[in-house]
């Protein structure tokens, strides 16, 4: 498989992005607003319980939206994917820093039990950490790096030429495309969509390959 480490001084010269869409009418940001409003109401256990529930909804929806777009279903295609697996996948993809994710995991364990309401200090901390997570990842939701035309200073001898990196949200594949000069291959463009044609003639990397995560981290870091 092709590692991004084989290319030195890689940068993109043009790019396109997509907005990640979620099912439903309530966004992670809106759930977070609900949580803050619940907490401010200061109506004892009812307010705290509602605040925790809405903060969890915000956290789970944001992590689901991002991990699905980044391709988690390609490696976990069956059944419901647990929150810890989603967070682990997001860490591997470099979506947010380890410090935020570690704090998130730690405090989430405190508020996880469905029938125990934490005290106000813990609830406030939980809302704050969820807000950090949503804010740190929101740029990726609003501008997902689905394609980049790239240049680089040099590459290792065994590295293929790469001109475009294609990353359709939800597919779980990185496509490394280089300009095709073969007349027979280019003739296919008469009957094929150009995007599908480029993907057909690209090197494909999926989350089963550890190289995938290096490309994803570069795309996210270079774009954001």
mmCIF file of N, CA, C and O in Angstrom, residues 39-144:
data_model
loop_
_atom_site.group_PDB
_atom_site.id
_atom_site.type_symbol
_atom_site.label_atom_id
_atom_site.label_comp_id
_atom_site.label_asym_id
_atom_site.label_seq_id
_atom_site.Cartn_x
_atom_site.Cartn_y
_atom_site.Cartn_z
ATOM 1 N N UNK A 39 -29.295 23.261 31.985
ATOM 2 C CA UNK A 39 -28.434 23.469 33.155
ATOM 3 C C UNK A 39 -28.710 24.820 33.811
ATOM 4 O O UNK A 39 -28.732 24.930 35.042
ATOM 5 N N UNK A 40 -28.935 25.841 32.994
ATOM 6 C CA UNK A 40 -29.183 27.179 33.538
ATOM 7 C C UNK A 40 -30.517 27.272 34.290
ATOM 8 O O UNK A 40 -30.689 28.132 35.152
ATOM 9 N N UNK A 41 -31.450 26.403 33.950
ATOM 10 C CA UNK A 41 -32.750 26.452 34.624
ATOM 11 C C UNK A 41 -32.645 26.151 36.112
ATOM 12 O O UNK A 41 -33.494 26.580 36.898
ATOM 13 N N UNK A 42 -31.634 25.400 36.494
ATOM 14 C CA UNK A 42 -31.346 25.168 37.921
ATOM 15 C C UNK A 42 -32.571 24.673 38.679
ATOM 16 O O UNK A 42 -32.920 25.187 39.755
ATOM 17 N N UNK A 43 -33.209 23.647 38.088
ATOM 18 C CA UNK A 43 -34.416 23.078 38.704
ATOM 19 C C UNK A 43 -34.110 21.700 39.295
ATOM 20 O O UNK A 43 -34.806 20.725 39.038
ATOM 21 N N UNK A 44 -33.016 21.630 40.038
ATOM 22 C CA UNK A 44 -32.665 20.398 40.725
ATOM 23 C C UNK A 44 -32.334 19.253 39.786
ATOM 24 O O UNK A 44 -31.738 19.439 38.720
ATOM 25 N N UNK A 45 -32.739 18.036 40.179
ATOM 26 C CA UNK A 45 -32.396 16.836 39.423
ATOM 27 C C UNK A 45 -32.959 16.840 38.010
ATOM 28 O O UNK A 45 -32.332 16.328 37.081
ATOM 29 N N UNK A 46 -34.145 17.413 37.831
ATOM 30 C CA UNK A 46 -34.739 17.442 36.494
ATOM 31 C C UNK A 46 -33.841 18.182 35.511
ATOM 32 O O UNK A 46 -33.569 17.699 34.413
ATOM 33 N N UNK A 47 -33.354 19.341 35.902
ATOM 34 C CA UNK A 47 -32.487 20.130 35.025
ATOM 35 C C UNK A 47 -31.176 19.406 34.738
ATOM 36 O O UNK A 47 -30.708 19.366 33.595
ATOM 37 N N UNK A 48 -30.599 18.810 35.772
ATOM 38 C CA UNK A 48 -29.327 18.103 35.587
ATOM 39 C C UNK A 48 -29.491 16.887 34.686
ATOM 40 O O UNK A 48 -28.667 16.633 33.796
ATOM 41 N N UNK A 49 -30.571 16.130 34.899
ATOM 42 C CA UNK A 49 -30.809 14.938 34.077
ATOM 43 C C UNK A 49 -31.025 15.319 32.619
ATOM 44 O O UNK A 49 -30.484 14.681 31.701
ATOM 45 N N UNK A 50 -31.813 16.357 32.370
ATOM 46 C CA UNK A 50 -32.059 16.801 31.006
ATOM 47 C C UNK A 50 -30.787 17.338 30.358
ATOM 48 O O UNK A 50 -30.539 17.123 29.161
ATOM 49 N N UNK A 51 -29.981 18.057 31.142
ATOM 50 C CA UNK A 51 -28.731 18.604 30.605
ATOM 51 C C UNK A 51 -27.784 17.487 30.175
ATOM 52 O O UNK A 51 -27.176 17.543 29.097
ATOM 53 N N UNK A 52 -27.657 16.467 31.017
ATOM 54 C CA UNK A 52 -26.794 15.332 30.674
ATOM 55 C C UNK A 52 -27.306 14.618 29.424
ATOM 56 O O UNK A 52 -26.539 14.291 28.508
ATOM 57 N N UNK A 53 -28.612 14.381 29.362
ATOM 58 C CA UNK A 53 -29.192 13.667 28.218
ATOM 59 C C UNK A 53 -28.945 14.419 26.914
ATOM 60 O O UNK A 53 -28.562 13.823 25.894
ATOM 61 N N UNK A 54 -29.145 15.726 26.904
ATOM 62 C CA UNK A 54 -28.960 16.496 25.678
ATOM 63 C C UNK A 54 -27.489 16.648 25.309
ATOM 64 O O UNK A 54 -27.142 16.655 24.120
ATOM 65 N N UNK A 55 -26.616 16.746 26.308
ATOM 66 C CA UNK A 55 -25.182 16.788 26.015
ATOM 67 C C UNK A 55 -24.725 15.469 25.393
ATOM 68 O O UNK A 55 -23.913 15.449 24.462
ATOM 69 N N UNK A 56 -25.250 14.341 25.908
ATOM 70 C CA UNK A 56 -24.931 13.035 25.321
ATOM 71 C C UNK A 56 -25.409 12.958 23.871
ATOM 72 O O UNK A 56 -24.708 12.447 22.990
ATOM 73 N N UNK A 57 -26.624 13.458 23.615
ATOM 74 C CA UNK A 57 -27.148 13.433 22.253
ATOM 75 C C UNK A 57 -26.250 14.241 21.315
ATOM 76 O O UNK A 57 -25.977 13.832 20.181
ATOM 77 N N UNK A 58 -25.806 15.389 21.771
ATOM 78 C CA UNK A 58 -24.911 16.214 20.975
ATOM 79 C C UNK A 58 -23.609 15.470 20.669
ATOM 80 O O UNK A 58 -23.147 15.425 19.517
ATOM 81 N N UNK A 59 -23.042 14.881 21.689
ATOM 82 C CA UNK A 59 -21.781 14.152 21.558
ATOM 83 C C UNK A 59 -21.921 12.958 20.622
ATOM 84 O O UNK A 59 -21.101 12.752 19.716
ATOM 85 N N UNK A 60 -22.964 12.169 20.820
ATOM 86 C CA UNK A 60 -23.140 10.957 20.023
ATOM 87 C C UNK A 60 -23.441 11.286 18.568
ATOM 88 O O UNK A 60 -22.934 10.621 17.651
ATOM 89 N N UNK A 61 -24.254 12.305 18.326
ATOM 90 C CA UNK A 61 -24.593 12.658 16.948
ATOM 91 C C UNK A 61 -23.375 13.189 16.203
ATOM 92 O O UNK A 61 -23.139 12.825 15.048
ATOM 93 N N UNK A 62 -22.577 14.020 16.859
ATOM 94 C CA UNK A 62 -21.374 14.554 16.209
ATOM 95 C C UNK A 62 -20.376 13.447 15.907
ATOM 96 O O UNK A 62 -19.803 13.385 14.811
ATOM 97 N N UNK A 63 -20.169 12.547 16.854
ATOM 98 C CA UNK A 63 -19.208 11.458 16.637
ATOM 99 C C UNK A 63 -19.710 10.491 15.572
ATOM 100 O O UNK A 63 -18.920 9.973 14.770
ATOM 101 N N UNK A 64 -21.016 10.249 15.530
ATOM 102 C CA UNK A 64 -21.583 9.375 14.505
ATOM 103 C C UNK A 64 -21.459 9.991 13.116
ATOM 104 O O UNK A 64 -21.070 9.322 12.151
ATOM 105 N N UNK A 65 -21.778 11.276 13.015
ATOM 106 C CA UNK A 65 -21.693 11.970 11.739
ATOM 107 C C UNK A 65 -20.276 11.929 11.180
ATOM 108 O O UNK A 65 -20.053 11.610 10.001
ATOM 109 N N UNK A 66 -19.307 12.207 12.025
ATOM 110 C CA UNK A 66 -17.915 12.257 11.580
ATOM 111 C C UNK A 66 -17.356 10.873 11.268
ATOM 112 O O UNK A 66 -16.724 10.671 10.225
ATOM 113 N N UNK A 67 -17.584 9.913 12.161
ATOM 114 C CA UNK A 67 -17.012 8.582 11.929
ATOM 115 C C UNK A 67 -17.641 7.901 10.725
ATOM 116 O O UNK A 67 -16.958 7.178 9.986
ATOM 117 N N UNK A 68 -18.935 8.122 10.486
ATOM 118 C CA UNK A 68 -19.560 7.569 9.283
ATOM 119 C C UNK A 68 -18.943 8.182 8.022
ATOM 120 O O UNK A 68 -18.645 7.479 7.047
ATOM 121 N N UNK A 69 -18.748 9.489 8.026
ATOM 122 C CA UNK A 69 -18.161 10.161 6.864
ATOM 123 C C UNK A 69 -16.739 9.698 6.600
ATOM 124 O O UNK A 69 -16.309 9.584 5.442
ATOM 125 N N UNK A 70 -16.012 9.392 7.660
ATOM 126 C CA UNK A 70 -14.613 8.982 7.529
ATOM 127 C C UNK A 70 -14.459 7.496 7.212
ATOM 128 O O UNK A 70 -13.341 7.040 6.966
ATOM 129 N N UNK A 71 -15.561 6.738 7.210
ATOM 130 C CA UNK A 71 -15.504 5.371 6.713
ATOM 131 C C UNK A 71 -15.521 4.266 7.734
ATOM 132 O O UNK A 71 -15.121 3.135 7.427
ATOM 133 N N UNK A 72 -16.026 4.515 8.937
ATOM 134 C CA UNK A 72 -15.995 3.475 9.969
ATOM 135 C C UNK A 72 -16.830 2.256 9.582
ATOM 136 O O UNK A 72 -16.515 1.127 9.973
ATOM 137 N N UNK A 73 -17.879 2.445 8.798
ATOM 138 C CA UNK A 73 -18.759 1.323 8.455
ATOM 139 C C UNK A 73 -18.074 0.305 7.540
ATOM 140 O O UNK A 73 -18.559 -0.820 7.407
ATOM 141 N N UNK A 74 -16.965 0.710 6.935
ATOM 142 C CA UNK A 74 -16.246 -0.237 6.090
ATOM 143 C C UNK A 74 -15.519 -1.285 6.922
ATOM 144 O O UNK A 74 -15.289 -2.405 6.461
ATOM 145 N N UNK A 75 -15.166 -0.940 8.155
ATOM 146 C CA UNK A 75 -14.480 -1.910 9.010
ATOM 147 C C UNK A 75 -15.397 -2.462 10.096
ATOM 148 O O UNK A 75 -15.063 -3.454 10.740
ATOM 149 N N UNK A 76 -16.554 -1.831 10.309
ATOM 150 C CA UNK A 76 -17.540 -2.315 11.277
ATOM 151 C C UNK A 76 -18.923 -2.250 10.631
ATOM 152 O O UNK A 76 -19.762 -1.431 11.004
ATOM 153 N N UNK A 77 -19.167 -3.097 9.629
ATOM 154 C CA UNK A 77 -20.383 -2.934 8.825
ATOM 155 C C UNK A 77 -21.663 -3.455 9.448
ATOM 156 O O UNK A 77 -22.747 -3.139 8.979
ATOM 157 N N UNK A 78 -21.569 -4.263 10.487
ATOM 158 C CA UNK A 78 -22.777 -4.920 11.004
ATOM 159 C C UNK A 78 -23.179 -4.385 12.369
ATOM 160 O O UNK A 78 -22.336 -4.161 13.235
ATOM 161 N N UNK A 79 -24.465 -4.195 12.544
ATOM 162 C CA UNK A 79 -24.989 -3.822 13.847
ATOM 163 C C UNK A 79 -24.664 -2.398 14.241
ATOM 164 O O UNK A 79 -24.119 -1.611 13.471
ATOM 165 N N UNK A 80 -24.994 -2.087 15.468
ATOM 166 C CA UNK A 80 -24.768 -0.758 15.994
ATOM 167 C C UNK A 80 -23.321 -0.620 16.443
ATOM 168 O O UNK A 80 -22.779 -1.483 17.124
ATOM 169 N N UNK A 81 -22.698 0.486 16.054
ATOM 170 C CA UNK A 81 -21.299 0.732 16.404
ATOM 171 C C UNK A 81 -21.262 1.495 17.724
ATOM 172 O O UNK A 81 -21.883 2.550 17.866
ATOM 173 N N UNK A 82 -20.529 0.973 18.686
ATOM 174 C CA UNK A 82 -20.504 1.582 20.015
ATOM 175 C C UNK A 82 -19.789 2.932 19.985
ATOM 176 O O UNK A 82 -18.935 3.196 19.127
ATOM 177 N N UNK A 83 -20.129 3.761 20.956
ATOM 178 C CA UNK A 83 -19.495 5.065 21.056
ATOM 179 C C UNK A 83 -17.975 4.958 21.253
ATOM 180 O O UNK A 83 -17.211 5.682 20.589
ATOM 181 N N UNK A 84 -17.464 4.091 22.154
ATOM 182 C CA UNK A 84 -16.006 3.987 22.307
ATOM 183 C C UNK A 84 -15.297 3.618 21.005
ATOM 184 O O UNK A 84 -14.190 4.114 20.740
ATOM 185 N N UNK A 85 -15.915 2.765 20.183
ATOM 186 C CA UNK A 85 -15.289 2.410 18.905
ATOM 187 C C UNK A 85 -15.262 3.612 17.962
ATOM 188 O O UNK A 85 -14.295 3.818 17.225
ATOM 189 N N UNK A 86 -16.330 4.400 17.991
ATOM 190 C CA UNK A 86 -16.362 5.601 17.145
ATOM 191 C C UNK A 86 -15.283 6.598 17.579
ATOM 192 O O UNK A 86 -14.568 7.167 16.748
ATOM 193 N N UNK A 87 -15.159 6.802 18.883
ATOM 194 C CA UNK A 87 -14.163 7.736 19.387
ATOM 195 C C UNK A 87 -12.747 7.243 19.081
ATOM 196 O O UNK A 87 -11.864 8.027 18.709
ATOM 197 N N UNK A 88 -12.522 5.935 19.231
ATOM 198 C CA UNK A 88 -11.219 5.378 18.889
ATOM 199 C C UNK A 88 -10.880 5.577 17.425
ATOM 200 O O UNK A 88 -9.733 5.898 17.068
ATOM 201 N N UNK A 89 -11.876 5.401 16.561
ATOM 202 C CA UNK A 89 -11.679 5.600 15.127
ATOM 203 C C UNK A 89 -11.370 7.070 14.827
ATOM 204 O O UNK A 89 -10.480 7.375 14.026
ATOM 205 N N UNK A 90 -12.079 7.989 15.473
ATOM 206 C CA UNK A 90 -11.826 9.415 15.271
ATOM 207 C C UNK A 90 -10.428 9.797 15.743
ATOM 208 O O UNK A 90 -9.764 10.635 15.139
ATOM 209 N N UNK A 91 -9.978 9.163 16.822
ATOM 210 C CA UNK A 91 -8.611 9.416 17.291
ATOM 211 C C UNK A 91 -7.610 8.946 16.239
ATOM 212 O O UNK A 91 -6.640 9.654 15.927
ATOM 213 N N UNK A 92 -7.819 7.755 15.686
ATOM 214 C CA UNK A 92 -6.913 7.228 14.669
ATOM 215 C C UNK A 92 -6.867 8.136 13.439
ATOM 216 O O UNK A 92 -5.832 8.245 12.774
ATOM 217 N N UNK A 93 -7.998 8.784 13.138
ATOM 218 C CA UNK A 93 -8.072 9.660 11.965
ATOM 219 C C UNK A 93 -7.556 11.072 12.256
ATOM 220 O O UNK A 93 -7.465 11.896 11.333
ATOM 221 N N UNK A 94 -7.245 11.363 13.515
ATOM 222 C CA UNK A 94 -6.703 12.665 13.853
ATOM 223 C C UNK A 94 -7.712 13.791 13.817
ATOM 224 O O UNK A 94 -7.358 14.938 13.532
ATOM 225 N N UNK A 95 -8.983 13.466 14.101
ATOM 226 C CA UNK A 95 -10.038 14.489 14.014
ATOM 227 C C UNK A 95 -9.848 15.572 15.056
ATOM 228 O O UNK A 95 -9.943 16.768 14.767
ATOM 229 N N UNK A 96 -9.615 15.186 16.292
ATOM 230 C CA UNK A 96 -9.350 16.143 17.363
ATOM 231 C C UNK A 96 -8.191 15.622 18.198
ATOM 232 O O UNK A 96 -7.841 14.451 18.125
ATOM 233 N N UNK A 97 -7.624 16.505 18.993
ATOM 234 C CA UNK A 97 -6.456 16.140 19.771
ATOM 235 C C UNK A 97 -6.744 15.096 20.829
ATOM 236 O O UNK A 97 -7.867 14.987 21.332
ATOM 237 N N UNK A 98 -5.720 14.342 21.172
ATOM 238 C CA UNK A 98 -5.860 13.297 22.165
ATOM 239 C C UNK A 98 -6.267 13.811 23.522
ATOM 240 O O UNK A 98 -6.972 13.128 24.268
ATOM 241 N N UNK A 99 -5.851 15.032 23.866
ATOM 242 C CA UNK A 99 -6.176 15.582 25.184
ATOM 243 C C UNK A 99 -7.685 15.743 25.352
ATOM 244 O O UNK A 99 -8.247 15.399 26.397
ATOM 245 N N UNK A 100 -8.349 16.269 24.309
ATOM 246 C CA UNK A 100 -9.802 16.433 24.373
ATOM 247 C C UNK A 100 -10.493 15.076 24.457
ATOM 248 O O UNK A 100 -11.404 14.868 25.252
ATOM 249 N N UNK A 101 -10.046 14.136 23.634
ATOM 250 C CA UNK A 101 -10.683 12.820 23.619
ATOM 251 C C UNK A 101 -10.465 12.080 24.935
ATOM 252 O O UNK A 101 -11.373 11.405 25.429
ATOM 253 N N UNK A 102 -9.278 12.189 25.509
ATOM 254 C CA UNK A 102 -9.018 11.525 26.786
ATOM 255 C C UNK A 102 -9.891 12.105 27.889
ATOM 256 O O UNK A 102 -10.452 11.373 28.712
ATOM 257 N N UNK A 103 -10.018 13.432 27.919
ATOM 258 C CA UNK A 103 -10.859 14.064 28.926
ATOM 259 C C UNK A 103 -12.318 13.695 28.715
ATOM 260 O O UNK A 103 -13.066 13.449 29.662
ATOM 261 N N UNK A 104 -12.700 13.612 27.446
ATOM 262 C CA UNK A 104 -14.072 13.248 27.109
ATOM 263 C C UNK A 104 -14.388 11.840 27.582
ATOM 264 O O UNK A 104 -15.428 11.591 28.205
ATOM 265 N N UNK A 105 -13.497 10.903 27.301
ATOM 266 C CA UNK A 105 -13.711 9.523 27.734
ATOM 267 C C UNK A 105 -13.775 9.419 29.256
ATOM 268 O O UNK A 105 -14.596 8.692 29.817
ATOM 269 N N UNK A 106 -12.909 10.159 29.924
ATOM 270 C CA UNK A 106 -12.849 10.087 31.385
ATOM 271 C C UNK A 106 -14.140 10.592 32.017
ATOM 272 O O UNK A 106 -14.732 9.911 32.869
ATOM 273 N N UNK A 107 -14.588 11.758 31.598
ATOM 274 C CA UNK A 107 -15.772 12.337 32.232
ATOM 275 C C UNK A 107 -17.047 11.649 31.764
ATOM 276 O O UNK A 107 -18.039 11.577 32.492
ATOM 277 N N UNK A 108 -17.032 11.086 30.550
ATOM 278 C CA UNK A 108 -18.223 10.401 30.061
ATOM 279 C C UNK A 108 -18.512 9.166 30.909
ATOM 280 O O UNK A 108 -19.666 8.808 31.129
ATOM 281 N N UNK A 109 -17.471 8.500 31.371
ATOM 282 C CA UNK A 109 -17.684 7.338 32.237
ATOM 283 C C UNK A 109 -18.438 7.719 33.506
ATOM 284 O O UNK A 109 -19.206 6.927 34.053
ATOM 285 N N UNK A 110 -18.237 8.953 33.965
ATOM 286 C CA UNK A 110 -18.901 9.417 35.185
ATOM 287 C C UNK A 110 -20.392 9.633 34.962
ATOM 288 O O UNK A 110 -21.203 9.419 35.864
ATOM 289 N N UNK A 111 -20.766 10.051 33.762
ATOM 290 C CA UNK A 111 -22.171 10.376 33.492
ATOM 291 C C UNK A 111 -22.885 9.272 32.709
ATOM 292 O O UNK A 111 -24.029 9.442 32.296
ATOM 293 N N UNK A 112 -22.214 8.142 32.515
ATOM 294 C CA UNK A 112 -22.750 7.120 31.619
ATOM 295 C C UNK A 112 -23.997 6.435 32.159
ATOM 296 O O UNK A 112 -24.901 6.079 31.409
ATOM 297 N N UNK A 113 -24.083 6.210 33.458
ATOM 298 C CA UNK A 113 -25.191 5.419 34.012
ATOM 299 C C UNK A 113 -26.515 6.146 33.785
ATOM 300 O O UNK A 113 -26.683 7.316 34.126
ATOM 301 N N UNK A 114 -27.488 5.429 33.186
ATOM 302 C CA UNK A 114 -28.761 6.047 32.807
ATOM 303 C C UNK A 114 -29.612 6.463 33.999
ATOM 304 O O UNK A 114 -30.476 7.319 33.870
ATOM 305 N N UNK A 115 -29.395 5.858 35.159
ATOM 306 C CA UNK A 115 -30.304 6.094 36.286
ATOM 307 C C UNK A 115 -29.638 6.807 37.461
ATOM 308 O O UNK A 115 -30.210 6.859 38.544
ATOM 309 N N UNK A 116 -28.440 7.326 37.237
ATOM 310 C CA UNK A 116 -27.765 8.099 38.277
ATOM 311 C C UNK A 116 -27.471 9.483 37.716
ATOM 312 O O UNK A 116 -26.816 9.612 36.684
ATOM 313 N N UNK A 117 -27.954 10.515 38.372
ATOM 314 C CA UNK A 117 -27.731 11.886 37.917
ATOM 315 C C UNK A 117 -26.505 12.448 38.642
ATOM 316 O O UNK A 117 -26.494 12.515 39.872
ATOM 317 N N UNK A 118 -25.465 12.856 37.906
ATOM 318 C CA UNK A 118 -24.278 13.425 38.551
ATOM 319 C C UNK A 118 -24.595 14.781 39.191
ATOM 320 O O UNK A 118 -25.623 15.400 38.910
ATOM 321 N N UNK A 119 -23.658 15.253 40.007
ATOM 322 C CA UNK A 119 -23.880 16.562 40.623
ATOM 323 C C UNK A 119 -23.607 17.673 39.609
ATOM 324 O O UNK A 119 -23.114 17.420 38.495
ATOM 325 N N UNK A 120 -23.921 18.905 40.007
ATOM 326 C CA UNK A 120 -23.876 20.030 39.080
ATOM 327 C C UNK A 120 -22.473 20.283 38.529
ATOM 328 O O UNK A 120 -22.307 20.655 37.360
ATOM 329 N N UNK A 121 -21.456 20.080 39.349
ATOM 330 C CA UNK A 121 -20.079 20.318 38.892
ATOM 331 C C UNK A 121 -19.707 19.356 37.764
ATOM 332 O O UNK A 121 -19.118 19.752 36.743
ATOM 333 N N UNK A 122 -20.046 18.093 37.947
ATOM 334 C CA UNK A 122 -19.740 17.091 36.921
ATOM 335 C C UNK A 122 -20.529 17.374 35.635
ATOM 336 O O UNK A 122 -19.988 17.278 34.525
ATOM 337 N N UNK A 123 -21.782 17.742 35.775
ATOM 338 C CA UNK A 123 -22.597 18.043 34.596
ATOM 339 C C UNK A 123 -22.028 19.240 33.840
ATOM 340 O O UNK A 123 -21.929 19.221 32.612
ATOM 341 N N UNK A 124 -21.632 20.273 34.553
ATOM 342 C CA UNK A 124 -21.034 21.445 33.908
ATOM 343 C C UNK A 124 -19.754 21.061 33.173
ATOM 344 O O UNK A 124 -19.510 21.489 32.039
ATOM 345 N N UNK A 125 -18.917 20.242 33.819
ATOM 346 C CA UNK A 125 -17.677 19.786 33.170
ATOM 347 C C UNK A 125 -17.985 18.992 31.908
ATOM 348 O O UNK A 125 -17.303 19.138 30.881
ATOM 349 N N UNK A 126 -18.995 18.135 31.989
ATOM 350 C CA UNK A 126 -19.361 17.319 30.834
ATOM 351 C C UNK A 126 -19.825 18.201 29.677
ATOM 352 O O UNK A 126 -19.398 18.016 28.529
ATOM 353 N N UNK A 127 -20.670 19.164 29.951
ATOM 354 C CA UNK A 127 -21.135 20.072 28.903
ATOM 355 C C UNK A 127 -19.954 20.827 28.291
ATOM 356 O O UNK A 127 -19.866 20.987 27.066
ATOM 357 N N UNK A 128 -19.024 21.272 29.119
ATOM 358 C CA UNK A 128 -17.855 22.014 28.628
ATOM 359 C C UNK A 128 -17.002 21.163 27.692
ATOM 360 O O UNK A 128 -16.530 21.644 26.648
ATOM 361 N N UNK A 129 -16.795 19.894 28.066
ATOM 362 C CA UNK A 129 -15.960 19.022 27.245
ATOM 363 C C UNK A 129 -16.666 18.684 25.932
ATOM 364 O O UNK A 129 -16.035 18.651 24.865
ATOM 365 N N UNK A 130 -17.967 18.448 25.990
ATOM 366 C CA UNK A 130 -18.720 18.206 24.753
ATOM 367 C C UNK A 130 -18.636 19.420 23.841
ATOM 368 O O UNK A 130 -18.464 19.296 22.626
ATOM 369 N N UNK A 131 -18.740 20.597 24.419
ATOM 370 C CA UNK A 131 -18.637 21.820 23.613
ATOM 371 C C UNK A 131 -17.262 21.927 22.952
ATOM 372 O O UNK A 131 -17.155 22.330 21.791
ATOM 373 N N UNK A 132 -16.211 21.577 23.677
ATOM 374 C CA UNK A 132 -14.869 21.571 23.090
ATOM 375 C C UNK A 132 -14.783 20.605 21.916
ATOM 376 O O UNK A 132 -14.209 20.923 20.868
ATOM 377 N N UNK A 133 -15.339 19.414 22.104
ATOM 378 C CA UNK A 133 -15.312 18.402 21.048
ATOM 379 C C UNK A 133 -16.077 18.869 19.812
ATOM 380 O O UNK A 133 -15.582 18.769 18.683
ATOM 381 N N UNK A 134 -17.268 19.390 19.999
ATOM 382 C CA UNK A 134 -18.084 19.850 18.873
ATOM 383 C C UNK A 134 -17.393 21.010 18.158
ATOM 384 O O UNK A 134 -17.328 21.047 16.920
ATOM 385 N N UNK A 135 -16.862 21.957 18.922
ATOM 386 C CA UNK A 135 -16.189 23.107 18.314
ATOM 387 C C UNK A 135 -14.936 22.686 17.551
ATOM 388 O O UNK A 135 -14.668 23.197 16.446
ATOM 389 N N UNK A 136 -14.164 21.739 18.115
ATOM 390 C CA UNK A 136 -12.922 21.312 17.473
ATOM 391 C C UNK A 136 -13.170 20.549 16.183
ATOM 392 O O UNK A 136 -12.314 20.531 15.289
ATOM 393 N N UNK A 137 -14.325 19.920 16.061
ATOM 394 C CA UNK A 137 -14.605 19.090 14.885
ATOM 395 C C UNK A 137 -15.594 19.724 13.910
ATOM 396 O O UNK A 137 -15.841 19.179 12.833
ATOM 397 N N UNK A 138 -16.158 20.879 14.262
ATOM 398 C CA UNK A 138 -17.222 21.467 13.452
ATOM 399 C C UNK A 138 -16.734 21.889 12.071
ATOM 400 O O UNK A 138 -17.474 21.803 11.084
ATOM 401 N N UNK A 139 -15.500 22.357 11.982
ATOM 402 C CA UNK A 139 -14.965 22.767 10.675
ATOM 403 C C UNK A 139 -14.984 21.595 9.688
ATOM 404 O O UNK A 139 -15.252 21.773 8.498
ATOM 405 N N UNK A 140 -14.695 20.405 10.193
ATOM 406 C CA UNK A 140 -14.701 19.222 9.342
ATOM 407 C C UNK A 140 -16.113 18.884 8.880
ATOM 408 O O UNK A 140 -16.307 18.421 7.751
ATOM 409 N N UNK A 141 -17.108 19.110 9.728
ATOM 410 C CA UNK A 141 -18.496 18.871 9.349
ATOM 411 C C UNK A 141 -18.925 19.834 8.251
ATOM 412 O O UNK A 141 -19.581 19.450 7.281
ATOM 413 N N UNK A 142 -18.517 21.082 8.385
ATOM 414 C CA UNK A 142 -18.958 22.112 7.436
ATOM 415 C C UNK A 142 -18.128 22.151 6.166
ATOM 416 O O UNK A 142 -18.556 22.731 5.160
ATOM 417 N N UNK A 143 -16.943 21.538 6.220
ATOM 418 C CA UNK A 143 -16.069 21.587 5.047
ATOM 419 C C UNK A 143 -15.221 20.320 4.998
ATOM 420 O O UNK A 143 -14.028 20.328 5.287
ATOM 421 N N UNK A 144 -15.853 19.221 4.600
ATOM 422 C CA UNK A 144 -15.185 17.923 4.557
ATOM 423 C C UNK A 144 -14.314 17.857 3.297
ATOM 424 O O UNK A 144 -14.807 18.066 2.185
#
